[in-house]
PDB file of C-alpha atoms in Angstrom:
ATOM      1  CA  MET L   1     -10.142   0.206   6.536  1.00 93.00           C
ATOM      2  CA  ASP L   2     -12.552  -2.164   8.026  1.00 97.00           C
ATOM      3  CA  CYS L   3     -16.299  -2.921   6.562  1.00 97.00           C
ATOM      4  CA  THR L   4     -19.124  -5.432   7.235  1.00 98.00           C
ATOM      5  CA  VAL L   5     -21.751  -6.756   4.311  1.00 96.00           C
ATOM      6  CA  THR L   6     -24.862  -8.256   5.774  1.00 94.00           C
ATOM      7  CA  TRP L   7     -27.636 -10.234   4.047  1.00 93.00           C
ATOM      8  CA  THR L   8     -30.848  -8.900   4.425  1.00 91.00           C
ATOM      9  CA  GLY L   9     -32.751 -11.568   2.324  1.00 81.00           C
ATOM     10  CA  ALA L  10     -32.507 -13.849   5.860  1.00 73.00           C
ATOM     11  CA  ALA L  11     -34.560 -11.159   7.662  1.00 75.00           C
ATOM     12  CA  GLY L  12     -37.279 -11.785   5.375  1.00 71.00           C
ATOM     13  CA  THR L  13     -36.905  -8.385   3.322  1.00 75.00           C
ATOM     14  CA  ARG L  14     -38.403  -7.322   0.016  1.00 80.00           C
ATOM     15  CA  SER L  15     -35.572  -8.434  -1.787  1.00 84.00           C
ATOM     16  CA  GLY L  16     -34.020 -12.793  -1.498  1.00 85.00           C
ATOM     17  CA  MET L  17     -30.586 -10.741  -2.494  1.00 91.00           C
ATOM     18  CA  GLY L  18     -30.578  -7.606  -0.208  1.00 92.00           C
ATOM     19  CA  PHE L  19     -26.695  -7.370   1.447  1.00 94.00           C
ATOM     20  CA  LEU L  20     -26.359  -4.265   3.956  1.00 95.00           C
ATOM     21  CA  ALA L  21     -23.135  -2.862   3.837  1.00 97.00           C
ATOM     22  CA  GLU L  22     -21.434  -0.429   7.167  1.00 97.00           C
ATOM     23  CA  THR L  23     -18.867   0.598   6.450  1.00 97.00           C
ATOM     24  CA  GLY L  24     -15.366   1.454   9.320  1.00 96.00           C
ATOM     25  CA  SER L  25     -16.601   5.174   9.051  1.00 97.00           C
ATOM     26  CA  GLY L  26     -19.950   4.094  10.436  1.00 97.00           C
ATOM     27  CA  HIS L  27     -22.082   4.956   6.844  1.00 97.00           C
ATOM     28  CA  VAL L  28     -24.762   2.146   5.155  1.00 97.00           C
ATOM     29  CA  ILE L  29     -24.813   1.145   1.471  1.00 97.00           C
ATOM     30  CA  ALA L  30     -28.041  -0.877   0.724  1.00 95.00           C
ATOM     31  CA  MET L  31     -27.345  -3.010  -2.474  1.00 96.00           C
ATOM     32  CA  ASP L  32     -29.227  -5.923  -3.914  1.00 95.00           C
ATOM     33  CA  GLY L  33     -29.279  -8.622  -7.127  1.00 92.00           C
ATOM     34  CA  ALA L  34     -30.454  -7.879 -10.762  1.00 92.00           C
ATOM     35  CA  PRO L  35     -33.832  -9.649 -10.767  1.00 93.00           C
ATOM     36  CA  ASP L  36     -33.408 -13.556 -11.957  1.00 92.00           C
ATOM     37  CA  ALA L  37     -36.920 -14.883 -14.130  1.00 92.00           C
ATOM     38  CA  ALA L  38     -35.754 -18.095 -14.547  1.00 94.00           C
ATOM     39  CA  LYS L  39     -34.862 -18.292 -10.600  1.00 90.00           C
ATOM     40  CA  PRO L  40     -36.392 -15.497  -8.806  1.00 86.00           C
ATOM     41  CA  GLU L  41     -35.491 -16.784  -5.633  1.00 82.00           C
ATOM     42  CA  ASN L  42     -32.223 -16.455  -6.553  1.00 86.00           C
ATOM     43  CA  GLY L  43     -32.042 -12.507  -8.034  1.00 88.00           C
ATOM     44  CA  GLY L  44     -32.792  -9.565  -6.296  1.00 91.00           C
ATOM     45  CA  GLN L  45     -35.347  -7.071  -6.894  1.00 91.00           C
ATOM     46  CA  ASN L  46     -33.602  -4.016  -7.515  1.00 92.00           C
ATOM     47  CA  LEU L  47     -34.055  -1.959  -5.163  1.00 92.00           C
ATOM     48  CA  ALA L  48     -30.480  -0.730  -5.200  1.00 95.00           C
ATOM     49  CA  PRO L  49     -27.362  -0.890  -7.062  1.00 97.00           C
ATOM     50  CA  ARG L  50     -25.348  -4.130  -8.234  1.00 96.00           C
ATOM     51  CA  PRO L  51     -21.982  -3.914  -5.772  1.00 96.00           C
ATOM     52  CA  MET L  52     -20.214  -3.740  -9.287  1.00 97.00           C
ATOM     53  CA  GLU L  53     -21.924  -0.722 -10.224  1.00 97.00           C
ATOM     54  CA  THR L  54     -21.314   0.582  -6.204  1.00 97.00           C
ATOM     55  CA  LEU L  55     -17.339   0.243  -6.987  1.00 97.00           C
ATOM     56  CA  LEU L  56     -17.556   1.314 -10.523  1.00 98.00           C
ATOM     57  CA  ALA L  57     -18.872   4.496  -8.754  1.00 97.00           C
ATOM     58  CA  GLY L  58     -16.716   4.288  -5.557  1.00 97.00           C
ATOM     59  CA  THR L  59     -13.832   4.567  -7.832  1.00 98.00           C
ATOM     60  CA  GLY L  60     -14.963   7.799  -9.751  1.00 98.00           C
ATOM     61  CA  GLY L  61     -15.359   8.960  -6.501  1.00 98.00           C
ATOM     62  CA  CYS L  62     -12.452   8.358  -5.301  1.00 98.00           C
ATOM     63  CA  THR L  63     -10.950   9.714  -8.916  1.00 98.00           C
ATOM     64  CA  ALA L  64     -12.735  13.135  -8.904  1.00 98.00           C
ATOM     65  CA  TYR L  65     -11.882  13.273  -5.564  1.00 98.00           C
ATOM     66  CA  ASP L  66      -8.270  13.084  -6.536  1.00 98.00           C
ATOM     67  CA  VAL L  67      -8.771  15.588  -9.827  1.00 98.00           C
ATOM     68  CA  VAL L  68     -10.555  18.343  -7.622  1.00 98.00           C
ATOM     69  CA  LEU L  69      -7.877  17.688  -5.247  1.00 98.00           C
ATOM     70  CA  ILE L  70      -5.103  18.548  -7.610  1.00 98.00           C
ATOM     71  CA  LEU L  71      -6.336  21.536  -9.371  1.00 98.00           C
ATOM     72  CA  LYS L  72      -7.559  22.980  -5.996  1.00 98.00           C
ATOM     73  CA  ARG L  73      -3.941  22.597  -4.792  1.00 98.00           C
ATOM     74  CA  GLY L  74      -3.113  24.154  -8.426  1.00 98.00           C
ATOM     75  CA  ARG L  75      -4.870  27.718  -7.375  1.00 98.00           C
ATOM     76  CA  HIS L  76      -7.076  26.945  -9.883  1.00 98.00           C
ATOM     77  CA  ASP L  77     -10.427  28.343 -10.076  1.00 98.00           C
ATOM     78  CA  VAL L  78     -12.241  25.020 -10.302  1.00 98.00           C
ATOM     79  CA  ARG L  79     -16.115  24.727  -9.238  1.00 98.00           C
ATOM     80  CA  GLY L  80     -17.627  21.698 -10.299  1.00 98.00           C
ATOM     81  CA  CYS L  81     -16.445  18.520 -11.233  1.00 98.00           C
ATOM     82  CA  SER L  82     -18.096  15.249 -12.563  1.00 98.00           C
ATOM     83  CA  VAL L  83     -16.952  11.694 -14.545  1.00 98.00           C
ATOM     84  CA  LYS L  84     -19.132  10.018 -16.499  1.00 98.00           C
ATOM     85  CA  LEU L  85     -17.859   6.122 -16.449  1.00 98.00           C
ATOM     86  CA  SER L  86     -18.675   3.489 -19.042  1.00 98.00           C
ATOM     87  CA  SER L  87     -17.872   0.234 -18.435  1.00 98.00           C
ATOM     88  CA  GLU L  88     -17.441  -3.622 -20.507  1.00 98.00           C
ATOM     89  CA  ARG L  89     -17.288  -6.529 -18.145  1.00 98.00           C
ATOM     90  CA  ALA L  90     -15.963  -9.793 -18.903  1.00 98.00           C
ATOM     91  CA  GLU L  91     -18.825 -12.679 -20.738  1.00 97.00           C
ATOM     92  CA  VAL L  92     -17.961 -15.541 -18.502  1.00 97.00           C
ATOM     93  CA  ASP L  93     -16.502 -15.968 -14.615  1.00 96.00           C
ATOM     94  CA  PRO L  94     -15.424 -14.155 -13.232  1.00 96.00           C
ATOM     95  CA  LYS L  95     -16.922 -11.051 -14.990  1.00 96.00           C
ATOM     96  CA  VAL L  96     -14.183  -8.570 -14.368  1.00 98.00           C
ATOM     97  CA  PHE L  97     -14.240  -5.423 -15.414  1.00 98.00           C
ATOM     98  CA  THR L  98     -12.312  -5.510 -19.059  1.00 98.00           C
ATOM     99  CA  LYS L  99     -13.079  -1.545 -20.014  1.00 98.00           C
ATOM    100  CA  ILE L 100     -13.504   1.865 -18.674  1.00 98.00           C
ATOM    101  CA  ASN L 101     -14.145   5.151 -19.650  1.00 98.00           C
ATOM    102  CA  MET L 102     -13.751   8.216 -17.484  1.00 98.00           C
ATOM    103  CA  HIS L 103     -14.942  11.023 -19.656  1.00 98.00           C
ATOM    104  CA  PHE L 104     -14.136  14.240 -17.024  1.00 98.00           C
ATOM    105  CA  THR L 105     -16.817  17.797 -16.917  1.00 98.00           C
ATOM    106  CA  ILE L 106     -13.961  20.469 -14.979  1.00 98.00           C
ATOM    107  CA  THR L 107     -15.970  23.503 -14.400  1.00 98.00           C
ATOM    108  CA  GLY L 108     -14.008  26.705 -13.469  1.00 98.00           C
ATOM    109  CA  LYS L 109     -12.993  30.445 -14.303  1.00 98.00           C
ATOM    110  CA  GLY L 110     -10.086  29.663 -16.106  1.00 98.00           C
ATOM    111  CA  VAL L 111      -8.963  26.757 -16.404  1.00 98.00           C
ATOM    112  CA  PRO L 112      -5.835  25.287 -19.037  1.00 98.00           C
ATOM    113  CA  ALA L 113      -6.817  22.097 -20.678  1.00 98.00           C
ATOM    114  CA  SER L 114      -3.132  21.077 -19.737  1.00 98.00           C
ATOM    115  CA  ALA L 115      -4.394  20.799 -15.578  1.00 98.00           C
ATOM    116  CA  VAL L 116      -7.069  19.189 -15.815  1.00 98.00           C
ATOM    117  CA  GLU L 117      -4.950  16.226 -17.943  1.00 98.00           C
ATOM    118  CA  ARG L 118      -1.883  16.873 -15.442  1.00 98.00           C
ATOM    119  CA  ALA L 119      -5.044  16.079 -12.528  1.00 98.00           C
ATOM    120  CA  ILE L 120      -6.446  13.361 -14.173  1.00 98.00           C
ATOM    121  CA  ALA L 121      -2.645  11.893 -14.864  1.00 98.00           C
ATOM    122  CA  MET L 122      -2.303  11.617 -11.554  1.00 98.00           C
ATOM    123  CA  SER L 123      -4.858  10.825 -10.098  1.00 98.00           C
ATOM    124  CA  HIS L 124      -4.607   7.296 -12.714  1.00 97.00           C
ATOM    125  CA  GLU L 125      -0.603   6.792 -12.054  1.00 96.00           C
ATOM    126  CA  LYS L 126      -0.452   7.629  -8.521  1.00 97.00           C
ATOM    127  CA  TYR L 127      -3.311   8.463  -6.435  1.00 98.00           C
ATOM    128  CA  CYS L 128      -7.037   6.880  -7.328  1.00 98.00           C
ATOM    129  CA  SER L 129      -6.062   3.167  -5.369  1.00 97.00           C
ATOM    130  CA  ALA L 130      -9.415   1.610  -6.621  1.00 97.00           C
ATOM    131  CA  SER L 131      -8.543   2.869 -10.365  1.00 97.00           C
ATOM    132  CA  ILE L 132      -4.790   1.865 -10.428  1.00 97.00           C
ATOM    133  CA  MET L 133      -6.113  -2.023  -8.979  1.00 97.00           C
ATOM    134  CA  LEU L 134      -9.019  -2.134 -11.632  1.00 98.00           C
ATOM    135  CA  GLY L 135      -5.785  -1.365 -13.871  1.00 97.00           C
ATOM    136  CA  LYS L 136      -4.892  -4.644 -13.723  1.00 97.00           C
ATOM    137  CA  THR L 137      -7.880  -6.229 -15.130  1.00 96.00           C
ATOM    138  CA  ALA L 138      -8.980  -3.115 -17.264  1.00 98.00           C
ATOM    139  CA  ASP L 139      -7.814  -1.057 -19.790  1.00 98.00           C
ATOM    140  CA  ILE L 140      -8.967   2.270 -18.664  1.00 98.00           C
ATOM    141  CA  SER L 141      -9.361   5.512 -20.775  1.00 98.00           C
ATOM    142  CA  THR L 142      -9.593   9.317 -19.991  1.00 98.00           C
ATOM    143  CA  SER L 143     -11.490  12.446 -21.298  1.00 98.00           C
ATOM    144  CA  PHE L 144     -13.092  15.217 -20.543  1.00 98.00           C
ATOM    145  CA  ASP L 145     -14.386  18.450 -21.376  1.00 98.00           C
ATOM    146  CA  ILE L 146     -13.767  22.214 -19.257  1.00 98.00           C
ATOM    147  CA  VAL L 147     -17.207  24.192 -19.087  1.00 98.00           C
ATOM    148  CA  GLU L 148     -16.011  27.888 -18.213  1.00 98.00           C
ATOM    149  CA  ALA L 149     -18.119  29.106 -15.481  1.00 93.00           C
TER     150      ALA L 149
END
């Protein structure tokens, strides 16, 4: 897997701390830093997600992918899945994630809670590389709701 991240600030763009990531699969993700009131030249313009937000979003996508796939393979009538991630970070550098809660909302017809619980556990214990990696520094907790559709 490859990715090239390029600073766009030197190109005279609006934000001095903007970055573009081009993934090996040919997709582009924009990122920007937070504004810095004390030193505006060192801050971004809030034009795109922060890199750490992108990391959190990628983790949510990774685990949601697993959960949907596991439920579908179990022949459950899953019709929707979302995961809301809430996190805390260390106060000092490196400001790693220290706590992450993932709350899943599964929509489907007759999807048993035991199947959802199992799918989430399998994702976090075996399949989701991102959450397993972040689990090295963060306490990761999960919860879920099932919405009948």
